[in-house]
Tab-separated table of C-alpha atoms in Angstrom:
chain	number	residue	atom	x	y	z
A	175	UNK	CA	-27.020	17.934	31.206
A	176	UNK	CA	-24.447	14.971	30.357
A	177	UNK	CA	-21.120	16.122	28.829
A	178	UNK	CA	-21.679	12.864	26.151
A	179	UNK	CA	-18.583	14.419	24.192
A	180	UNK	CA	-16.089	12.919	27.704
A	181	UNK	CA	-18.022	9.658	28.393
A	182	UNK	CA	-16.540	6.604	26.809
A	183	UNK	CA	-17.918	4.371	24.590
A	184	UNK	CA	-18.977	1.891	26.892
A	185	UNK	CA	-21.052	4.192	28.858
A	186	UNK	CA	-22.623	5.604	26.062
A	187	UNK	CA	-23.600	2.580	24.920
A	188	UNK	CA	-24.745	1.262	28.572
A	189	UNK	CA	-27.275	4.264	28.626
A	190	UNK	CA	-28.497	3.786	25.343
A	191	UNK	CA	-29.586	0.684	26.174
A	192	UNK	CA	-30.963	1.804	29.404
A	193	UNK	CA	-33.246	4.511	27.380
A	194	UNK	CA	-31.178	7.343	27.191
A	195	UNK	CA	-31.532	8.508	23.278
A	196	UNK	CA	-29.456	11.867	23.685
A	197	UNK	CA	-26.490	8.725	24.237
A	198	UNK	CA	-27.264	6.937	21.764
A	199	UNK	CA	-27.383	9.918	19.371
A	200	UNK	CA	-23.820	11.050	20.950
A	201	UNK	CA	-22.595	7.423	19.853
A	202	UNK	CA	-23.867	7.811	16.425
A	203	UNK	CA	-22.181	11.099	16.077
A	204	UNK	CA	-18.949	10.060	17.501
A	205	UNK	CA	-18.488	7.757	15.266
A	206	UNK	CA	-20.404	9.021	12.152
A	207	UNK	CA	-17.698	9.960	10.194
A	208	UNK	CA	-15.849	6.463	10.284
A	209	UNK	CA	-19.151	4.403	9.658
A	210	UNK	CA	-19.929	6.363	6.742
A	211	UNK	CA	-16.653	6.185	5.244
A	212	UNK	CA	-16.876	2.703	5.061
A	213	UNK	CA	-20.405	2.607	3.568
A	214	UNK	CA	-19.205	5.405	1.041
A	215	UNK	CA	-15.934	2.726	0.053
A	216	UNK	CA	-18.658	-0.258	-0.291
A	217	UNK	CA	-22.053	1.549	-1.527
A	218	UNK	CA	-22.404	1.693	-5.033
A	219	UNK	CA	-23.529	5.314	-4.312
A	220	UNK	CA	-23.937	8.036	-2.306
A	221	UNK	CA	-27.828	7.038	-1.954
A	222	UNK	CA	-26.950	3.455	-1.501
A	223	UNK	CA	-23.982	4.695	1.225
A	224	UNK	CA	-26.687	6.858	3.043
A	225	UNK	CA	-29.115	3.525	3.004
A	226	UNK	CA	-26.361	0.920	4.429
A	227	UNK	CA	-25.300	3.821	6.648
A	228	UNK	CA	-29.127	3.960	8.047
A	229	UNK	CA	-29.033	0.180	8.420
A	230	UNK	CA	-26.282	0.229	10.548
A	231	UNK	CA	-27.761	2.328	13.169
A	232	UNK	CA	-31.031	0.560	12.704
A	233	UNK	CA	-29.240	-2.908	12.816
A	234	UNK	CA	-27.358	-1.291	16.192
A	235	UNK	CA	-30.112	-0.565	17.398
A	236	UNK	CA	-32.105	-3.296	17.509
A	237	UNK	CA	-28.978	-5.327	19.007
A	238	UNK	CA	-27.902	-2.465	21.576
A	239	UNK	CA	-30.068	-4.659	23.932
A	240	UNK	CA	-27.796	-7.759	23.912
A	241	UNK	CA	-24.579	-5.167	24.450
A	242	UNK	CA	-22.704	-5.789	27.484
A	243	UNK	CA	-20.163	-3.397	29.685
A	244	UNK	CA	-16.936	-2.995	28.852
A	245	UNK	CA	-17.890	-5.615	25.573
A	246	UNK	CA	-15.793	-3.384	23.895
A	247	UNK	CA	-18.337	-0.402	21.588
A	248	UNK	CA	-16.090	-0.491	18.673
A	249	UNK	CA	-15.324	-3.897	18.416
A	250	UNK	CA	-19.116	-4.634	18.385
A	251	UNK	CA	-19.981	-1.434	15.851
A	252	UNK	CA	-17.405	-3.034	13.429
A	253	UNK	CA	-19.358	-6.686	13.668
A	254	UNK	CA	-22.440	-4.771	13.260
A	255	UNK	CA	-21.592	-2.756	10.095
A	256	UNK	CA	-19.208	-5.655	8.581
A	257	UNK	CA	-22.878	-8.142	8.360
A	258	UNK	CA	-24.661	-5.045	7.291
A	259	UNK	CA	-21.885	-4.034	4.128
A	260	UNK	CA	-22.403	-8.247	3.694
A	261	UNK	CA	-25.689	-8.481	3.760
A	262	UNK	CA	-26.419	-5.392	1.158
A	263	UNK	CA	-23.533	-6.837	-0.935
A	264	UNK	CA	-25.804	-9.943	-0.826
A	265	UNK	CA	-28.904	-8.463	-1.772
A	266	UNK	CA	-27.445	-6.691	-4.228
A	267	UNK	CA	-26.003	-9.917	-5.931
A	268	UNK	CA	-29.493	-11.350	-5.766
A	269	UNK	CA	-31.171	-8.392	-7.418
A	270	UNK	CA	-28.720	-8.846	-9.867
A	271	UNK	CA	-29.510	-12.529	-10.667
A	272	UNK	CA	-26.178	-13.898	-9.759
A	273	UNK	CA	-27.113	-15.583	-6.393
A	274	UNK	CA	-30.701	-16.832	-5.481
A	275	UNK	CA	-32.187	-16.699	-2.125
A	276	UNK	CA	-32.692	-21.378	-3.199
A	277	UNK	CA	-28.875	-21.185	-3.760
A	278	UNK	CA	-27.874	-19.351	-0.647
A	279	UNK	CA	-30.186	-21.924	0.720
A	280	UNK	CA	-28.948	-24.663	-0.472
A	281	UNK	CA	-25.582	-23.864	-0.250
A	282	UNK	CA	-24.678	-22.385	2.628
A	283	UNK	CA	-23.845	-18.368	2.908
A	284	UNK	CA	-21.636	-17.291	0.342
A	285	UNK	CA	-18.019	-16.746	1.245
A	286	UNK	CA	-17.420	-12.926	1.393
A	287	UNK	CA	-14.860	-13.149	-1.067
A	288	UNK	CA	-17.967	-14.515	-3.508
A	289	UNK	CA	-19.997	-11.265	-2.360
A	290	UNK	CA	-17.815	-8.558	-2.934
A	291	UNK	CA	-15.085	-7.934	-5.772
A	292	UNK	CA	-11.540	-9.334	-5.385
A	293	UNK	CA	-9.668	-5.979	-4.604
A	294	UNK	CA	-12.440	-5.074	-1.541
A	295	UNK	CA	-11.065	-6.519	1.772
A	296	UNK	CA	-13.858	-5.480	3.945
A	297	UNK	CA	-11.724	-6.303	7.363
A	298	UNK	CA	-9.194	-4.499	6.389
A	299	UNK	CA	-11.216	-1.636	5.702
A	300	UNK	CA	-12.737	-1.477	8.573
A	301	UNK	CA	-9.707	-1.144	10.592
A	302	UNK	CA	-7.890	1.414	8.458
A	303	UNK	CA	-11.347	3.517	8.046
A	304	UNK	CA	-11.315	3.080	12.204
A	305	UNK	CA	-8.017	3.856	12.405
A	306	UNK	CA	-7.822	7.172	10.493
A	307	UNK	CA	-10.755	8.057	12.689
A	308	UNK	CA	-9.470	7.729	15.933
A	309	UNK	CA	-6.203	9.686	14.872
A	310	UNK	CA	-8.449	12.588	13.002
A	311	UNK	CA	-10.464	12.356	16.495
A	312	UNK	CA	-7.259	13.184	18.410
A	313	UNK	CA	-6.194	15.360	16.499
A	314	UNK	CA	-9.581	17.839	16.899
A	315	UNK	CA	-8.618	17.779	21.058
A	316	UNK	CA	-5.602	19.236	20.656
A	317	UNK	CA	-5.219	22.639	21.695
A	318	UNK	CA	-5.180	25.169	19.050
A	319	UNK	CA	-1.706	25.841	19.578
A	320	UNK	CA	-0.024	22.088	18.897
A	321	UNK	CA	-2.985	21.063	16.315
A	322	UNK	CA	-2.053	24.158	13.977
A	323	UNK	CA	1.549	23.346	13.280
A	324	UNK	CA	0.818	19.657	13.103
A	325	UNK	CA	-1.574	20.159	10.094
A	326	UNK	CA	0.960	22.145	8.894
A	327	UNK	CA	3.045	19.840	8.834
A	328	UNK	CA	1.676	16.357	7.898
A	329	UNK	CA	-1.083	17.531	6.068
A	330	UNK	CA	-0.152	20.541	3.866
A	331	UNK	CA	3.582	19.236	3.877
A	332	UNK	CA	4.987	22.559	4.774
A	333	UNK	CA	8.596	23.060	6.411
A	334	UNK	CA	9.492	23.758	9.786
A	335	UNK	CA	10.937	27.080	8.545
A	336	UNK	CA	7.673	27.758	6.734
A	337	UNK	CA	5.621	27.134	9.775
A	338	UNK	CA	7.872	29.187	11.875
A	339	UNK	CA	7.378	32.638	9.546
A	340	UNK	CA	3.145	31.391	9.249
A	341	UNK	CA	3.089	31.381	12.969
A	342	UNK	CA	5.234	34.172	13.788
A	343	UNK	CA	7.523	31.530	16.023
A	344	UNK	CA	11.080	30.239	16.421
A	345	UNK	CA	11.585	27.337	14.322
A	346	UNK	CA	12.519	25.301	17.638
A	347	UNK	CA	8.956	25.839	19.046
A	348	UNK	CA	6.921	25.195	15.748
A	349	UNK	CA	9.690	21.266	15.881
A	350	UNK	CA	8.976	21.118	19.758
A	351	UNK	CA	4.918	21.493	18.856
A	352	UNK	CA	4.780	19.050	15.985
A	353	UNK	CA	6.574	16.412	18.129
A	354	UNK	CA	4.659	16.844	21.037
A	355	UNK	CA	1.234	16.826	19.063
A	356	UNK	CA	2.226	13.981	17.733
A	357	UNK	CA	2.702	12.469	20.919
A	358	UNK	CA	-0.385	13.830	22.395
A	359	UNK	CA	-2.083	12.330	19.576
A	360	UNK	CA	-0.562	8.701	19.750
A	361	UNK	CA	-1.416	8.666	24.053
A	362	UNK	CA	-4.988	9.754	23.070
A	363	UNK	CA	-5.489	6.889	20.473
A	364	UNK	CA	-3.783	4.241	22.732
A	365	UNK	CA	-5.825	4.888	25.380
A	366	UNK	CA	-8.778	4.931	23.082
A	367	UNK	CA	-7.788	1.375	22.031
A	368	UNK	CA	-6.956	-0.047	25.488
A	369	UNK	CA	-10.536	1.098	26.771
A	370	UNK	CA	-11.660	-1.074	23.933
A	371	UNK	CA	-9.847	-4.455	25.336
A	372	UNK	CA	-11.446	-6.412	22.030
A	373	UNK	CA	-9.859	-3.657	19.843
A	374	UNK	CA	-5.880	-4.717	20.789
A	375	UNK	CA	-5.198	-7.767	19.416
A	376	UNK	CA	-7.478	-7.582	16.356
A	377	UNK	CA	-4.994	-6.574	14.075
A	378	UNK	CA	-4.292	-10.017	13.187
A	379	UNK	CA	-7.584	-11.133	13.153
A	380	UNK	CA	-8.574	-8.757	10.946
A	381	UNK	CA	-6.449	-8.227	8.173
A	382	UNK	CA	-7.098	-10.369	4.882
A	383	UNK	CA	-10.659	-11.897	5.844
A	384	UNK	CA	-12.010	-10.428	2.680
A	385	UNK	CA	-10.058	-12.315	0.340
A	386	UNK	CA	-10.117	-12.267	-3.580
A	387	UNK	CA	-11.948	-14.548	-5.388
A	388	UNK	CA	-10.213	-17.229	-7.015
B	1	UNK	CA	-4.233	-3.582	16.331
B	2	UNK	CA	-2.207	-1.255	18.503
B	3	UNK	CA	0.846	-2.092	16.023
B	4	UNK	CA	-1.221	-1.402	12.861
B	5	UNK	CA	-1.358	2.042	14.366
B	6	UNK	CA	1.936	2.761	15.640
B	7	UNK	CA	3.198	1.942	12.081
B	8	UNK	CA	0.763	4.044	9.796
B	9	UNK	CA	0.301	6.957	12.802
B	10	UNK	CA	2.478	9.538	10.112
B	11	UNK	CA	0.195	8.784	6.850
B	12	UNK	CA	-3.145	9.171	8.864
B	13	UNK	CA	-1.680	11.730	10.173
B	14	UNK	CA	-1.181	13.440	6.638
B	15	UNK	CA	-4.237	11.933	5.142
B	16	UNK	CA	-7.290	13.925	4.134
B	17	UNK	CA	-10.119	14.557	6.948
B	18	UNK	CA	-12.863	11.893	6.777
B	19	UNK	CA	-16.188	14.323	5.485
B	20	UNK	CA	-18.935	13.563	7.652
B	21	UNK	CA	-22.212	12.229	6.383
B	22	UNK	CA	-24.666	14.809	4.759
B	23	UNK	CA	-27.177	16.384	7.294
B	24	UNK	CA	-29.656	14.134	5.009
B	25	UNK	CA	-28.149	11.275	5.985
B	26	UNK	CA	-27.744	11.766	9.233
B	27	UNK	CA	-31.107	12.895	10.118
B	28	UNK	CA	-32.579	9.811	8.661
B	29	UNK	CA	-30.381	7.820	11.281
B	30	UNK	CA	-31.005	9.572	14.210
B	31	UNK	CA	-34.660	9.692	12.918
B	32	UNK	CA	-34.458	5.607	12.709
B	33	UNK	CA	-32.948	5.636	16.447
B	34	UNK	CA	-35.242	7.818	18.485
B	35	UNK	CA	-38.413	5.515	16.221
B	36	UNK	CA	-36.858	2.312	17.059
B	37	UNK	CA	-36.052	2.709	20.392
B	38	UNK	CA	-37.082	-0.186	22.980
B	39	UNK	CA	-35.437	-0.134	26.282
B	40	UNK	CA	-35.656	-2.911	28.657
B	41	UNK	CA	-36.237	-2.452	32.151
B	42	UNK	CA	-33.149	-4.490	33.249
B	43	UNK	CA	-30.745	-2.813	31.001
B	44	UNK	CA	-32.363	0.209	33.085
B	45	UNK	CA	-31.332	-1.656	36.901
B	46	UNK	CA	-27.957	-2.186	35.225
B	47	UNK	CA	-27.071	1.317	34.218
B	48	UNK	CA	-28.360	2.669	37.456
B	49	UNK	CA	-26.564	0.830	39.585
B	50	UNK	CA	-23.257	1.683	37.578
B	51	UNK	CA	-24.332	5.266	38.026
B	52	UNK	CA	-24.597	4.728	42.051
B	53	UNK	CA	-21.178	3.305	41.730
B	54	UNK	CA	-19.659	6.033	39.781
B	55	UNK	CA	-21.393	8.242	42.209
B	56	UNK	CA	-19.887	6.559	45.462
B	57	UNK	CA	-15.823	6.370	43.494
B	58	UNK	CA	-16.591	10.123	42.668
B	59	UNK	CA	-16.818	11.314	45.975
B	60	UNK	CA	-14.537	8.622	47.879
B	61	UNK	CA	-11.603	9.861	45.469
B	62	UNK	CA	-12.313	13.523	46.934
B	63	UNK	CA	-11.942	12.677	50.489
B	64	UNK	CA	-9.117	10.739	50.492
B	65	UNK	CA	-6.803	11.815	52.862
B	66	UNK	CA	-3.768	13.260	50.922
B	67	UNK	CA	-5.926	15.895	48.888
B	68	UNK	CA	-6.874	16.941	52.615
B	69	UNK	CA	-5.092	20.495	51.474
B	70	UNK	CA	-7.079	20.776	48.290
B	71	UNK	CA	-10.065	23.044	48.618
B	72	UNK	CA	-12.938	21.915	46.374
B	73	UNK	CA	-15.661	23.443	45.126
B	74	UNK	CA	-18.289	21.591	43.377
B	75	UNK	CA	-19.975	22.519	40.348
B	76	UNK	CA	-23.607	21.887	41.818
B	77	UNK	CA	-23.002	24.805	44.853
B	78	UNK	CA	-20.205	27.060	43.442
B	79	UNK	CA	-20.297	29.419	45.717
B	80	UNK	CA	-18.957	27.117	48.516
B	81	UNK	CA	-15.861	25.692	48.820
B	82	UNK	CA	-15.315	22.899	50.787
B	83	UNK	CA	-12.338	22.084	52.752
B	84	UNK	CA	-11.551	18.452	52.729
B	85	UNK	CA	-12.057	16.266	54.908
B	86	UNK	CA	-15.762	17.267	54.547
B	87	UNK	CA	-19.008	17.054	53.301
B	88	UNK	CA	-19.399	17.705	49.648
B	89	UNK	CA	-22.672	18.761	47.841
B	90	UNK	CA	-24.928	16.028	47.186
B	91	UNK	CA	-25.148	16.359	43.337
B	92	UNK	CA	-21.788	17.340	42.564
B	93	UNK	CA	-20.413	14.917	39.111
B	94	UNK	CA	-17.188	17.911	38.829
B	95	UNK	CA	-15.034	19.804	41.777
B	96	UNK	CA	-11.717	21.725	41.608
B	97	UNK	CA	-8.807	21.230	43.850
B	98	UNK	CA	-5.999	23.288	44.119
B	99	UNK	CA	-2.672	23.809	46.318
B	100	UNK	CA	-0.369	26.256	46.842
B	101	UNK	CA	3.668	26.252	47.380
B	102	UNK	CA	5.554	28.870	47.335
B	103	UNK	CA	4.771	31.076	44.058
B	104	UNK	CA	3.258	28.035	42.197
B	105	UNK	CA	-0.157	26.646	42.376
B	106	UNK	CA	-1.090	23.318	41.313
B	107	UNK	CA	-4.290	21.657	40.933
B	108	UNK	CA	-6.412	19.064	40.005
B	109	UNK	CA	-9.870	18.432	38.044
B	110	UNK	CA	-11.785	15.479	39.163
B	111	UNK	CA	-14.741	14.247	37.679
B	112	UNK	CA	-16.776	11.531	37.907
B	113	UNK	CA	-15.653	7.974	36.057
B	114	UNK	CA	-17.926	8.824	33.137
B	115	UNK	CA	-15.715	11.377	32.347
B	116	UNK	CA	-11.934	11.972	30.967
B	117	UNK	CA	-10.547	14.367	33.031
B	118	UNK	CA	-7.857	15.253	30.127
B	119	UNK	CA	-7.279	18.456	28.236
B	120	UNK	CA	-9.596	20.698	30.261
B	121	UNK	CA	-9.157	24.373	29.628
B	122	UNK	CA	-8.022	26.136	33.378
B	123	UNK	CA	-7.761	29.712	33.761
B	124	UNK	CA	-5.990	31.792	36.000
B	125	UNK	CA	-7.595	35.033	35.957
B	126	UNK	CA	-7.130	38.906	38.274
B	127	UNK	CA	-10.090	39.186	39.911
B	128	UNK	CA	-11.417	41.925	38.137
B	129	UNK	CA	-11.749	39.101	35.662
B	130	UNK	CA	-8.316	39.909	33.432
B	131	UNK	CA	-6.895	36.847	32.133
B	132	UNK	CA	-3.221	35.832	33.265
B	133	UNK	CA	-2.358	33.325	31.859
B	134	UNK	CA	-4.309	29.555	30.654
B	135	UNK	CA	-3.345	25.628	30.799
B	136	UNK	CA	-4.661	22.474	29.966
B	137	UNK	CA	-5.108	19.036	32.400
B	138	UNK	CA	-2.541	16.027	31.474
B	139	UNK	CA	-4.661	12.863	31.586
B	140	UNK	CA	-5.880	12.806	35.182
B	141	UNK	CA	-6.910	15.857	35.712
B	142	UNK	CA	-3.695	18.387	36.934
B	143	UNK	CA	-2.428	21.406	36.110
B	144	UNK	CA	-0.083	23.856	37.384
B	145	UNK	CA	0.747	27.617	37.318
B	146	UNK	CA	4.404	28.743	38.499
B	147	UNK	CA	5.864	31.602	38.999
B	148	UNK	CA	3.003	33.883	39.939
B	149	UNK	CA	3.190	36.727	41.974
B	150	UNK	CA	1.816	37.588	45.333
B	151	UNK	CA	-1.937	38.380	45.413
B	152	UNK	CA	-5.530	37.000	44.764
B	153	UNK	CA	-6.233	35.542	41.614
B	154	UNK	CA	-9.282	33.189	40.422
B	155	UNK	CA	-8.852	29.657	38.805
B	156	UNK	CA	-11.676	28.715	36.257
B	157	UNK	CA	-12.659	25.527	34.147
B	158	UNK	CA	-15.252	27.336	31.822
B	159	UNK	CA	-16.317	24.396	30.214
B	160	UNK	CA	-17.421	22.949	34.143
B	161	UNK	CA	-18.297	26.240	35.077
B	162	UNK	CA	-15.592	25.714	38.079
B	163	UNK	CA	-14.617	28.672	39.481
B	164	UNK	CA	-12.297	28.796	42.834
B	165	UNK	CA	-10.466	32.077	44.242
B	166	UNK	CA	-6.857	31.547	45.167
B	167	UNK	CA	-4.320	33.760	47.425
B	168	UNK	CA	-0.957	33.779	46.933
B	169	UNK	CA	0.394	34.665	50.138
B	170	UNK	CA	3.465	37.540	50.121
């Protein structure tokens, strides 16, 4: 039996395409947690999030076959759910009455600042959702004994001191643990991005696409 | 998007854990995928011949000539260990290497290029099966143990099911 929980992204993906659906099912749960985050931020509710968040798998799924190696998984996941979040934002609009399919027609697709409301920046959400994945990711590989005073830490906001008595260790260890934890974390998510070669330099491609509405 | 990271790593790290999806929600997708599944034949040639290639790396890395004094024993036939240069099972995707100097052992994990090698669980263990003492792999696989006393002792990578017996000589 596959370990899908080590293979990267790319593989998973290469196998899924191939036929292999325990892959494709270890894709959708690595990265369930981020997709649906960003459908919960843009669904008007938790049915609607659970509906775009079944569209992008279905949408995935019916592209997978065009995927190529080392195309970069997450780069093409975030293309995938971006038109999906667009396209429900769309249909939406339409049910609404505010944009006809004759005036999306006749006017060319909407800008997605016209789709969405000003303050959403769908781009930018994206990344930070992505982002706050890959770190949370990390963070569950670390051994017990470095991930423990690290959520200590950053996430309950306790002292070093604090941490030390919790733990029943010197304060030194509990400082040496956070830092390297820390580090641990930031090699594990670097890595992550460089395996993803379209995932580096999209910071600056990314940020602002979704802009207000004038 | 490297930068974006480097500068927000502290507040993700302090931010609330993403919740996953509800079971609901997530059957429904992997319901969707296993229904709407079409496969193509050449996507099938493709991924095959990456898994020949990954097969052929795997087992090239374990004969190269400076682990020659790394025994390995492959997951697929665990009771043998192999000394290298030489023939290693033909089904193996995970071996364990090892080396020792002195009072220290050090070792390696190697798996096959589908696979991070990183943050394994090793074991050193008594052989009546008493623990001594545990490690993890840095990115490419190693480990080490130091300072152990003369006698025989078994290394382990539960999560492999590697197992290799070790001497340390007096």
């Amino acid at each position: 039996m596959p370990r899908y929980e080590r293979w990267i992204d790319d593989d998973l993906a290469l196998a899924f395409r191939a036929g292999d659906l325990a892959a494709g099912e270890a894709l959708l749960t690595r990265y369930a947690r981020f997709v649906y985050a960003v459908c919960s931020q843009f669904g008007v509710d938790d049915q609607d999030a659970g509906d775009i968040f079944s569209e992008v798998w279905l949408k995935l799924q019916r592209q997978i076959v065009s995927y190529e190696y080392r195309t970069g998984f997450r780069a093409y996941l975030r293309v995938v759910v971006k038109s999906v979040i667009i396209d429900q934002a769309r249909r939406r609009r339409r049910h609404d009455g505010h944009l006809s399919f004759d005036c999306a027609a006749e006017e060319g697709e909407p800008e997605l600042g016209e789709l969405l409301p000003a303050e959403v920046d769908v781009e930018q959400a994206l990344l930070d959702k992505e982002l706050l994945d890959l770190v949370q990711r990390a963070v569950r590989l670390l051994p017990d004994r470095f991930r423990e005073p690290l959520e200590l830490y950053y996430r309950d906001g306790l002292g070093h001191q604090t941490i030390a008595e919790r733990l029943q260790m010197p304060k030194n260890t509990v400082t040496t643990r956070i830092h390297r934890g820390r580090e641990q974390v930031r090699r594990q998510v670097l890595e992550w991005l460089h395996e993803d070669p379209r995932s580096i330099g999209n910071a600056e491609l990314g940020v602002g696409v979704g802009r207000a509405r004038p | 998007m490297a930068m974006l990271f480097e500068e927000r790593l502290d507040a993700y790290l302090a931010a609330d854990p993403l919740p996953p999806p509800p079971a609901a929600v997530l059957d429904q997708a992997t319901r969707l995928l296993r229904e709407h599944h079409r496969p193509s034949a050449d996507a099938r040639q493709s991924w095959l011949a990456r898994l020949a290639q990954v097969r052929e790396d795997f087992l090239a890395a374990l004969q190269q000539p400076s682990l020659a004094t790394f025994a390995l024993a492959s997951r697929a036939g665990s009771a043998a260990t192999v000394e290298l240069p030489g023939a290693v099972s033909g089904d193996a995707d995970a071996a364990l290497g090892h080396a020792v100097q002195g009072l220290n052992v050090r070792g390696q994990v190697f798996l096959t290029a589908l696979e991070s090698p990183a943050d394994l669980e090793v074991e050193l263990r008594f052989v009546d099966g008493e623990l001594l003492e545990q490690s993890h792999t840095d990115p490419l696989g190693r480990f080490r143990f130091l300072g152990l006393a003369p006698g025989r002792y078994e290394l382990l990578v539960p999560t492999l099911g590697l197992v290799q017996p070790v001497e340390i000589p007096a």
